[in-house]
mmCIF file of C-alpha atoms and ligand atoms in Angstrom:
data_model
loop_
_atom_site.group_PDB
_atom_site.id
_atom_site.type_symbol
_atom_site.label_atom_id
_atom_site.label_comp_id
_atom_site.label_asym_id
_atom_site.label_seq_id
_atom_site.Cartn_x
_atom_site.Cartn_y
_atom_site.Cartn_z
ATOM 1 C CA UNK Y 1 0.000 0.000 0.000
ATOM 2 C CA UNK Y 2 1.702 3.545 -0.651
ATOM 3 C CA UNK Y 3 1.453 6.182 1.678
ATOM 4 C CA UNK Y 4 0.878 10.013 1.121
ATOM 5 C CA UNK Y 5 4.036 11.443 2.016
ATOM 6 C CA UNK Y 6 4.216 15.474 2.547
ATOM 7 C CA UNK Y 7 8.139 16.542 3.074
ATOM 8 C CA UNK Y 8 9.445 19.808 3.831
ATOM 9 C CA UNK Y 9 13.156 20.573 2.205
ATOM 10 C CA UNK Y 10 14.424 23.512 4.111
ATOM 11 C CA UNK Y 11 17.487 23.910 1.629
ATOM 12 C CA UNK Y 12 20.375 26.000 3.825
ATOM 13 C CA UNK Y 13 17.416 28.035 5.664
ATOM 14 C CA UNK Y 14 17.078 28.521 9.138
ATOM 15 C CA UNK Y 15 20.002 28.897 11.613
ATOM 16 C CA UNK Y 16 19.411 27.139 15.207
ATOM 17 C CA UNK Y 17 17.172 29.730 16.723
ATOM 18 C CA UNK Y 18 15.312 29.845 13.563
ATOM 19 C CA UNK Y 19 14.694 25.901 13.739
ATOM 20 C CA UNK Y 20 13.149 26.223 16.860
ATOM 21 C CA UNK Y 21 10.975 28.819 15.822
ATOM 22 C CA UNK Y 22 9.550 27.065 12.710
ATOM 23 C CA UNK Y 23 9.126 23.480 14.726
ATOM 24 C CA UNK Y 24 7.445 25.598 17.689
ATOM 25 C CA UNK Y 25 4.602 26.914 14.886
ATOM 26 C CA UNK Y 26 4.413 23.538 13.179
ATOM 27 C CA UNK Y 27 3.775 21.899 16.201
ATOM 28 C CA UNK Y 28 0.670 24.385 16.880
ATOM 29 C CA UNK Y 29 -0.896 23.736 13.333
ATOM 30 C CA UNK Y 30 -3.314 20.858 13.480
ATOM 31 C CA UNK Y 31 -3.224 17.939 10.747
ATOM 32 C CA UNK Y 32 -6.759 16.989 9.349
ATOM 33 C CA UNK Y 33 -4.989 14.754 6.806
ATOM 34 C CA UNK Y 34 -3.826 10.877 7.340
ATOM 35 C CA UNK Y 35 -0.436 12.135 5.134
ATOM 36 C CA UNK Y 36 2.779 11.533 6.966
ATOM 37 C CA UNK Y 37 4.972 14.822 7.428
ATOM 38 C CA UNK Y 38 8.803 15.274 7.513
ATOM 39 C CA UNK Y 39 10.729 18.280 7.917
ATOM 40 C CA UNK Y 40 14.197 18.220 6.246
ATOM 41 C CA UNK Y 41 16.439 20.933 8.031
ATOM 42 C CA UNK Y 42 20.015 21.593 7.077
ATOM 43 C CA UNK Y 43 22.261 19.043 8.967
ATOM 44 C CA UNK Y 44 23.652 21.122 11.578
ATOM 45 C CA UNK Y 45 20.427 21.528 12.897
ATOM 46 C CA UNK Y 46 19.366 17.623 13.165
ATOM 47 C CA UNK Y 47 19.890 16.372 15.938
ATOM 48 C CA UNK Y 48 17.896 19.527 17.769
ATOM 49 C CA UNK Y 49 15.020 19.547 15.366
ATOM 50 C CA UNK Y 50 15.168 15.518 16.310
ATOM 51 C CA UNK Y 51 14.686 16.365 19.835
ATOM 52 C CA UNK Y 52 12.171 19.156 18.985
ATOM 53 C CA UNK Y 53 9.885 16.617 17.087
ATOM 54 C CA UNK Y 54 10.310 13.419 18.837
ATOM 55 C CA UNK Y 55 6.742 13.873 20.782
ATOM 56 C CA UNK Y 56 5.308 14.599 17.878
ATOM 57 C CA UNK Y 57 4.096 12.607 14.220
ATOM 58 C CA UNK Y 58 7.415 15.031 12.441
ATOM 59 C CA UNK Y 59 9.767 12.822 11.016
ATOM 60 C CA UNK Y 60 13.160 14.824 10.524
ATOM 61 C CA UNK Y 61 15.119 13.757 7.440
ATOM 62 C CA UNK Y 62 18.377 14.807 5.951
ATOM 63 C CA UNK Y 63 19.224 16.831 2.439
ATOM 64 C CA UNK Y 64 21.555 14.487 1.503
ATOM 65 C CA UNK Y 65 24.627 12.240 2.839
ATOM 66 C CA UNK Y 66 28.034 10.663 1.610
ATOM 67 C CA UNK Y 67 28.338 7.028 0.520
ATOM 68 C CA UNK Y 68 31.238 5.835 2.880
ATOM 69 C CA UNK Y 69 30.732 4.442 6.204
ATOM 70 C CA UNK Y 70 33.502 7.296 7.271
ATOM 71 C CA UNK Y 71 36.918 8.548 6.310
ATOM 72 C CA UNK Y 72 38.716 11.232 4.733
ATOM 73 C CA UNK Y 73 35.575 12.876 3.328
ATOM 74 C CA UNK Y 74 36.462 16.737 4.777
ATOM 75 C CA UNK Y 75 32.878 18.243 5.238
ATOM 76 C CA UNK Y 76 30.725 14.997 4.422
ATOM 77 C CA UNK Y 77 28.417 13.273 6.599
ATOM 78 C CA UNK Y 78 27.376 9.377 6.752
ATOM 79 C CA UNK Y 79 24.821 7.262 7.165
ATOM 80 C CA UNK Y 80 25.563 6.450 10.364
ATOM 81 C CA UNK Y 81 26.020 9.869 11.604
ATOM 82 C CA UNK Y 82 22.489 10.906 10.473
ATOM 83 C CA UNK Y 83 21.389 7.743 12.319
ATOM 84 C CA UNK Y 84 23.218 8.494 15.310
ATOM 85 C CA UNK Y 85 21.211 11.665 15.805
ATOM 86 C CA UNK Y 86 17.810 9.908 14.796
ATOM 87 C CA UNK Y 87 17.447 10.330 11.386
ATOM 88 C CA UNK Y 88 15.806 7.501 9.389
ATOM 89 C CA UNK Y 89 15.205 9.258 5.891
ATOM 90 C CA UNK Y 90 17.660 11.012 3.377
ATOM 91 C CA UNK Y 91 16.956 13.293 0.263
ATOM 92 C CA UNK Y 92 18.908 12.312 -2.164
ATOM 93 C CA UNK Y 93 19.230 13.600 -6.113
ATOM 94 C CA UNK Y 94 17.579 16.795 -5.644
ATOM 95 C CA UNK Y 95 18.274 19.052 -7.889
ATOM 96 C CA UNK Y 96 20.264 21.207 -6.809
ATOM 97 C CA UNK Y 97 22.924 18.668 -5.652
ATOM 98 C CA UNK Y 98 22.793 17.616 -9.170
ATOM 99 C CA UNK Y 99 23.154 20.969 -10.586
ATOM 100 C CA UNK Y 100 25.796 22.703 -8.064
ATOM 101 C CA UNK Y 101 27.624 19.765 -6.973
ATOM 102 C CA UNK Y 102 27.859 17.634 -9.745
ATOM 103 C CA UNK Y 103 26.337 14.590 -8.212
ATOM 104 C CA UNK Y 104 25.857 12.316 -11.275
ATOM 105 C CA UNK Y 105 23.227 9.720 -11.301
ATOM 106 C CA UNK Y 106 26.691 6.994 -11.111
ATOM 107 C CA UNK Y 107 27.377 8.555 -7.909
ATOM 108 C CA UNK Y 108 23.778 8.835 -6.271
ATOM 109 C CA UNK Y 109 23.360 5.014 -7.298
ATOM 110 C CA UNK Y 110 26.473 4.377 -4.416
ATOM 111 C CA UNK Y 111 24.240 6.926 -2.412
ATOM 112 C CA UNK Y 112 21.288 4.810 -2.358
ATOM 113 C CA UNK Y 113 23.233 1.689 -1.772
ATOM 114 C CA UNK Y 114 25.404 3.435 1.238
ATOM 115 C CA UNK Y 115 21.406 4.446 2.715
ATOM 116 C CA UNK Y 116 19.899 1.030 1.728
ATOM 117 C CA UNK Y 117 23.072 -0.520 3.806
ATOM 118 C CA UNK Y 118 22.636 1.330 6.969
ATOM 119 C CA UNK Y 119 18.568 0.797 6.788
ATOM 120 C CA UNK Y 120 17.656 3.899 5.753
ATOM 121 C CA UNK Y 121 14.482 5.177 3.685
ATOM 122 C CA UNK Y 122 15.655 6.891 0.505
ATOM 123 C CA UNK Y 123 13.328 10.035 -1.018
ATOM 124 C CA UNK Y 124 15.093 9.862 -4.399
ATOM 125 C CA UNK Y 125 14.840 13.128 -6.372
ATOM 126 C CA UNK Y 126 14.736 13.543 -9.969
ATOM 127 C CA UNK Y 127 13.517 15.476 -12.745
ATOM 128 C CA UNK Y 128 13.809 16.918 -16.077
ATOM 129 C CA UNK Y 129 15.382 20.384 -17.462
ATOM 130 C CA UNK Y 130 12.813 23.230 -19.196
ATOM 131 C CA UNK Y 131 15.266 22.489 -22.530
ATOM 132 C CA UNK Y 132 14.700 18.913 -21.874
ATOM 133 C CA UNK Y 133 10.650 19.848 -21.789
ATOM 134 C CA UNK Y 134 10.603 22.274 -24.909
ATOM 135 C CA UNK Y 135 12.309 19.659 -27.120
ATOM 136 C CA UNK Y 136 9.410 16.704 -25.768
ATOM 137 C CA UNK Y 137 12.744 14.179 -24.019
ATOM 138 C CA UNK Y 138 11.235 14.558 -20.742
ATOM 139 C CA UNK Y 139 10.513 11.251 -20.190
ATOM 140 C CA UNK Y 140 13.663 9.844 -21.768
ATOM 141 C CA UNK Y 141 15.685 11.908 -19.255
ATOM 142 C CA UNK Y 142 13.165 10.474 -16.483
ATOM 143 C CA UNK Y 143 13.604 7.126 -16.706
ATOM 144 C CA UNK Y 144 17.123 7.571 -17.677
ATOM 145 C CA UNK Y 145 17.807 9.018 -14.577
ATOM 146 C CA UNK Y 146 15.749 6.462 -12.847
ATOM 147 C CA UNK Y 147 16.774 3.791 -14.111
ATOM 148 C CA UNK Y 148 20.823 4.456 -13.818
ATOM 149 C CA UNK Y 149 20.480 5.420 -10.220
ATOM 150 C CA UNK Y 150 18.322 2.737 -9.127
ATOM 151 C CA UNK Y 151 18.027 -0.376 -11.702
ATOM 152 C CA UNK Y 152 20.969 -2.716 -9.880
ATOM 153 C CA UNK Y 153 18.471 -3.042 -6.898
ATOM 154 C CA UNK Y 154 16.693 -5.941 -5.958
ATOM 155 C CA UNK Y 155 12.839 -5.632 -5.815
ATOM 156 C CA UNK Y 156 12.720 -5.856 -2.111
ATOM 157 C CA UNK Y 157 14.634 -2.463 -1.729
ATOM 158 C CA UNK Y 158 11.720 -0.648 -2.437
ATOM 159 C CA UNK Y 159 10.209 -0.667 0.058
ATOM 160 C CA UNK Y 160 12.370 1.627 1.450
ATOM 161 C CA UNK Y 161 12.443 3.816 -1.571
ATOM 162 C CA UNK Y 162 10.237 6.955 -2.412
ATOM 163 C CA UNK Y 163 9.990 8.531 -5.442
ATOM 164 C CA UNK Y 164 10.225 12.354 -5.803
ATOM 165 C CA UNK Y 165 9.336 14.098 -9.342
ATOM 166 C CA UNK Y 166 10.490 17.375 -9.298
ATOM 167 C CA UNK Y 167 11.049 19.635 -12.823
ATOM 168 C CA UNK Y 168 14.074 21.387 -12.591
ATOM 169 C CA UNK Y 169 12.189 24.601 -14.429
ATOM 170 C CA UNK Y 170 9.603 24.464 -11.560
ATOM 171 C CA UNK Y 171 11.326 24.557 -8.381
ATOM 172 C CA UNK Y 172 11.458 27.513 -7.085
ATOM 173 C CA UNK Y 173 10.443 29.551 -10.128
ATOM 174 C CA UNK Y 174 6.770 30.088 -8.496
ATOM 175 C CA UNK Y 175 5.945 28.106 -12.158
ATOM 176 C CA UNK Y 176 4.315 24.722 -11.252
ATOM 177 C CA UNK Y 177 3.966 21.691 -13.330
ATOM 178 C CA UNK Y 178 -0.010 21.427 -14.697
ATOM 179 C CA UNK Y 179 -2.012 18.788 -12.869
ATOM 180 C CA UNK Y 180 -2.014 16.970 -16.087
ATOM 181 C CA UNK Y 181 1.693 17.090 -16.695
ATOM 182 C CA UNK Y 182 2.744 15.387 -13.155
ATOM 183 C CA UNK Y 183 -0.029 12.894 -13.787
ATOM 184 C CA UNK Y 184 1.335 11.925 -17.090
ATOM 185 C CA UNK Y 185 4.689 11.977 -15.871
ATOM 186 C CA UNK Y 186 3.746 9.758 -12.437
ATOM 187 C CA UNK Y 187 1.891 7.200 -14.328
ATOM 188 C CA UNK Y 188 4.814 7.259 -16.906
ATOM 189 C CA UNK Y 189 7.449 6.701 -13.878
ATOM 190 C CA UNK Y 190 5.350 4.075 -12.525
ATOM 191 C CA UNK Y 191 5.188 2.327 -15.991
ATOM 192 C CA UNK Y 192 8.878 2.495 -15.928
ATOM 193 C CA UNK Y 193 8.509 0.983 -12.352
ATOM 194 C CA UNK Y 194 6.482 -2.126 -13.507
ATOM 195 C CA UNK Y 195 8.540 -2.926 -16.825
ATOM 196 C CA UNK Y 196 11.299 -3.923 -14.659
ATOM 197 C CA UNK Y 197 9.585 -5.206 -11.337
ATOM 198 C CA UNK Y 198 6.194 -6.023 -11.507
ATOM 199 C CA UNK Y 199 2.533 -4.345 -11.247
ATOM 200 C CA UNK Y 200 2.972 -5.177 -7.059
ATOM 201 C CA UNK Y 201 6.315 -2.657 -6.734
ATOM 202 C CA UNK Y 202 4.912 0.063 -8.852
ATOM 203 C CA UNK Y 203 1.987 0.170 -7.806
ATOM 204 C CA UNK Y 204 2.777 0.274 -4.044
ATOM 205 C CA UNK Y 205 5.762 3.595 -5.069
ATOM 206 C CA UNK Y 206 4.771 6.555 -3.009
ATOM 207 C CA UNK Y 207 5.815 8.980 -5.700
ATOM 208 C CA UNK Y 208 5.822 12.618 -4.443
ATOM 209 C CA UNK Y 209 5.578 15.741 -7.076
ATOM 210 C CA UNK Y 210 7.793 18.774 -6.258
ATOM 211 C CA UNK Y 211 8.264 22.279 -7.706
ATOM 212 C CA UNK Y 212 6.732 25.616 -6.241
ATOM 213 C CA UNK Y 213 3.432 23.363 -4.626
ATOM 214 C CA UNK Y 214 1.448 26.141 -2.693
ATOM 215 C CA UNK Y 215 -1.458 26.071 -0.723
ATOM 216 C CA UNK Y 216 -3.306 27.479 -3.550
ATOM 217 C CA UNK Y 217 -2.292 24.131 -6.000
ATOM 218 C CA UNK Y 218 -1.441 21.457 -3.583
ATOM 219 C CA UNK Y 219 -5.597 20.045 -3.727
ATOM 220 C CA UNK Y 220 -5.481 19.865 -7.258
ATOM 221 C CA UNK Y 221 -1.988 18.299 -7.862
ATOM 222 C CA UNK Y 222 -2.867 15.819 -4.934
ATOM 223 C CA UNK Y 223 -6.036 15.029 -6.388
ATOM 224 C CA UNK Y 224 -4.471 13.320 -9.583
ATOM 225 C CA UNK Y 225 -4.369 9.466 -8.812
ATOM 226 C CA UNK Y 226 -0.156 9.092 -9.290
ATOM 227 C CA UNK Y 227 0.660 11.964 -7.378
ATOM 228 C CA UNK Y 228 0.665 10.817 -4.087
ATOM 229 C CA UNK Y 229 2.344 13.801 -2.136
ATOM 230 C CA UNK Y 230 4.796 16.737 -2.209
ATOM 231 C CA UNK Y 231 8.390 17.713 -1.542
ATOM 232 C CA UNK Y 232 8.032 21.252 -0.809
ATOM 233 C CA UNK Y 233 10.745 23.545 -0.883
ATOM 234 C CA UNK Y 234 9.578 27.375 -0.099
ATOM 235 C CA UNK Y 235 6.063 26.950 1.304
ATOM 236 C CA UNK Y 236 7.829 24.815 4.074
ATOM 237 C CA UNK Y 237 8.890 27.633 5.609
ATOM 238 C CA UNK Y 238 5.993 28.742 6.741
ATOM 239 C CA UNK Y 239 4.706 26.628 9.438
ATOM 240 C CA UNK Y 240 0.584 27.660 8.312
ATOM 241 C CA UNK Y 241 1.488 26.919 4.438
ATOM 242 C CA UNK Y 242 3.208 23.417 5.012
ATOM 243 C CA UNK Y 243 0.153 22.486 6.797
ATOM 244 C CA UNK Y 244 -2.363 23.864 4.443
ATOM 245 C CA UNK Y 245 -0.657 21.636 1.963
ATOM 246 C CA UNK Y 246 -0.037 18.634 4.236
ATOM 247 C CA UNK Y 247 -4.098 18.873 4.783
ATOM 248 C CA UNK Y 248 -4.930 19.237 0.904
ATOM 249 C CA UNK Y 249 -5.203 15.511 0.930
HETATM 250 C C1 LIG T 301 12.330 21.640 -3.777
HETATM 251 O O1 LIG T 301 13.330 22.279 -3.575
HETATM 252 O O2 LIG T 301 12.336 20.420 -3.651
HETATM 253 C C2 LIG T 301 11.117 22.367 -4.168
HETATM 254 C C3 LIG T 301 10.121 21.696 -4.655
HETATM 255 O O3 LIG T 301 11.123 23.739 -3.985
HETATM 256 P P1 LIG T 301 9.885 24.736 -4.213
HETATM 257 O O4 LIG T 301 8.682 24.112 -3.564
HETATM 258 O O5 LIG T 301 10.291 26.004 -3.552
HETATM 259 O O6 LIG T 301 9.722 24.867 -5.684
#
C-alpha cells in the first residue's frame, strides 16, 4: 500500500534559533490529513530539530549524505552519523545537488546503496530540465535518470524507496507543473517501475511531485491518482502553508 508522504526541504534556511521557531509553529498547526509529514532541516540543525519533534508525528530527514561508512571525506556526513542523531530518511538527487555539486546519477546510485546498507528510507529526487521539456525528451531523461540510479536493486529495496518528481524549471520559479503534466509523468514513472519489477512494486511507489506546490495548487496536484504527495521547498517555511498543503489531501 503507498502512503501520502508530505516533506518539507528547508534547503540551507534557518540557523538554530530559527529551527526552533519554525518546529514551535508547526507543532501548533493541526493535521486533518492521514499524510505523513517530515521536515528536512540543514544538517547542523538535526539532531535539535530531532529532539524538537520526537513527541510529535514530524519525522526529521536529511538533504543528503556521503556514501562511505567514514573517512577522509572533509565536510561529508554518513549514514551512520544521520542515524546516530535519529534520522531515518535522506533526500537524495535533488536538484540542486545535481546541478551545483555535480552529483551524477553513477554517484547517487552508491548513495542509495550506502542508505539502503545502513537501513535507511531513501526520497530519491529527480527530474527533467525546461530544454529537456521544450524539445518533448522529458521522459527519456526520467527514466534515464531512474533507471541508472536505481536499476541494480533488488525488488525488495523498495520498500524503502520513495519517489520524488520534481522539474528542474519548476522549483522555485513560483511556475508549477499542470495537474495533467505530473499525472502523465507519475503514471509514466510508474510504468517504468512495472517494466522492470512487476505491477505489485509500482503500484505500491509513493511517488511525491515537487516544484513551487502552494497552498493554492497542492488540492489539485494531490487530487491526480499518481501523485501521491509533495516535496516542498519554499512553502515549508511557513509553518501555516506546510500544513495547508499537508491537509490538501
Ligand atoms: C524543492 O526544492 O524540492 C522544491 C520543490 O522547492 P519549491 O517548492 O520552492 O519549488
Amino acid at each position: 500500500m503507498r502512503k501520502n508522504i508530505v516533506a518539507g526541504n528547508w534547503k540551507m534556511n534557518n540557523d538554530l534559533s530559527q529551527t526552533e521557531v519554525l518546529i514551535t509553529e508547526l507543532l501548533k498547526q493541526e493535521q486533518t490529513s492521514n499524510a505523513e509529514v517530515m521536515i528536512a532541516p540543514t544538517s547542523v540543525n538535526l539532531f535539535q530539530a530531532f529532539n524538537s519533534t520526537k513527541n510529535s508525528n514530524i519525522e526529521v530527514v536529511a538533504q543528503n549524505m556521503h556514501f562511505a561508512d567514514n573517512g577522509a571525506y572533509t565536510g561529508e556526513i554518513s549514514a551512520s552519523m544521520l542515524k546516530s542523531v535519529g534520522v531515518k530518511t535522506v533526500i537524495l538527487g535533488h536538484s540542486e545537488r545535481r546541478a551545483y555539486f555535480n552529483e551524477t546519477d553513477e554517484l547517487l546510485a552508491k548513495k542509495v546503496d550506502a542508505a539502503l546498507k545502513n537501513d535507511m528510507r531513501v526520497i530519491f529526487c529527480f527530474g527533467e530540465e525546461l530544454a529537456d521539456r521544450k524539445a518533448g525528451n522529458e521522459e527519456k531523461i526520467v527514466g534515464d535518470q531512474i533507471k541508472n540510479a536505481l536499476f541494480h536493486l533488488e525488488a525488495s529495496a523498495f520498500k524503502n524507496i520513495v519517489l520524488a518528481y520534481e522539474p528542474v524549471w519548476a522549483i522555485g520559479t513560483g511556475e508549477t507543473a499542470s495537474p495533467e503534466q505530473a499525472q502523465d509523468m507519475h503514471q509514466f514513472i510508474r510504468e517504468t517501475l512495472n517494466s522492470k519489477y512487476g505491477e505489485q512494486i509500482s503500484q505500491d511507489m509513493t511517488i511525491l511531485y515537487g516544484g513551487s506546490v502552494k497552498p493554492a495548487n497542492a488540492k489539485e496536484i494531490f487530487s491526480k491518482p499518481d501523485v501521491d504527495g509533495g516535496l516542498i521547498g519554499g512553502a515549508a517555511l511557513k509553518a501555516e502553508d506546510f500544513y495547508a498543503i499537508i491537509n490538501a489531501f
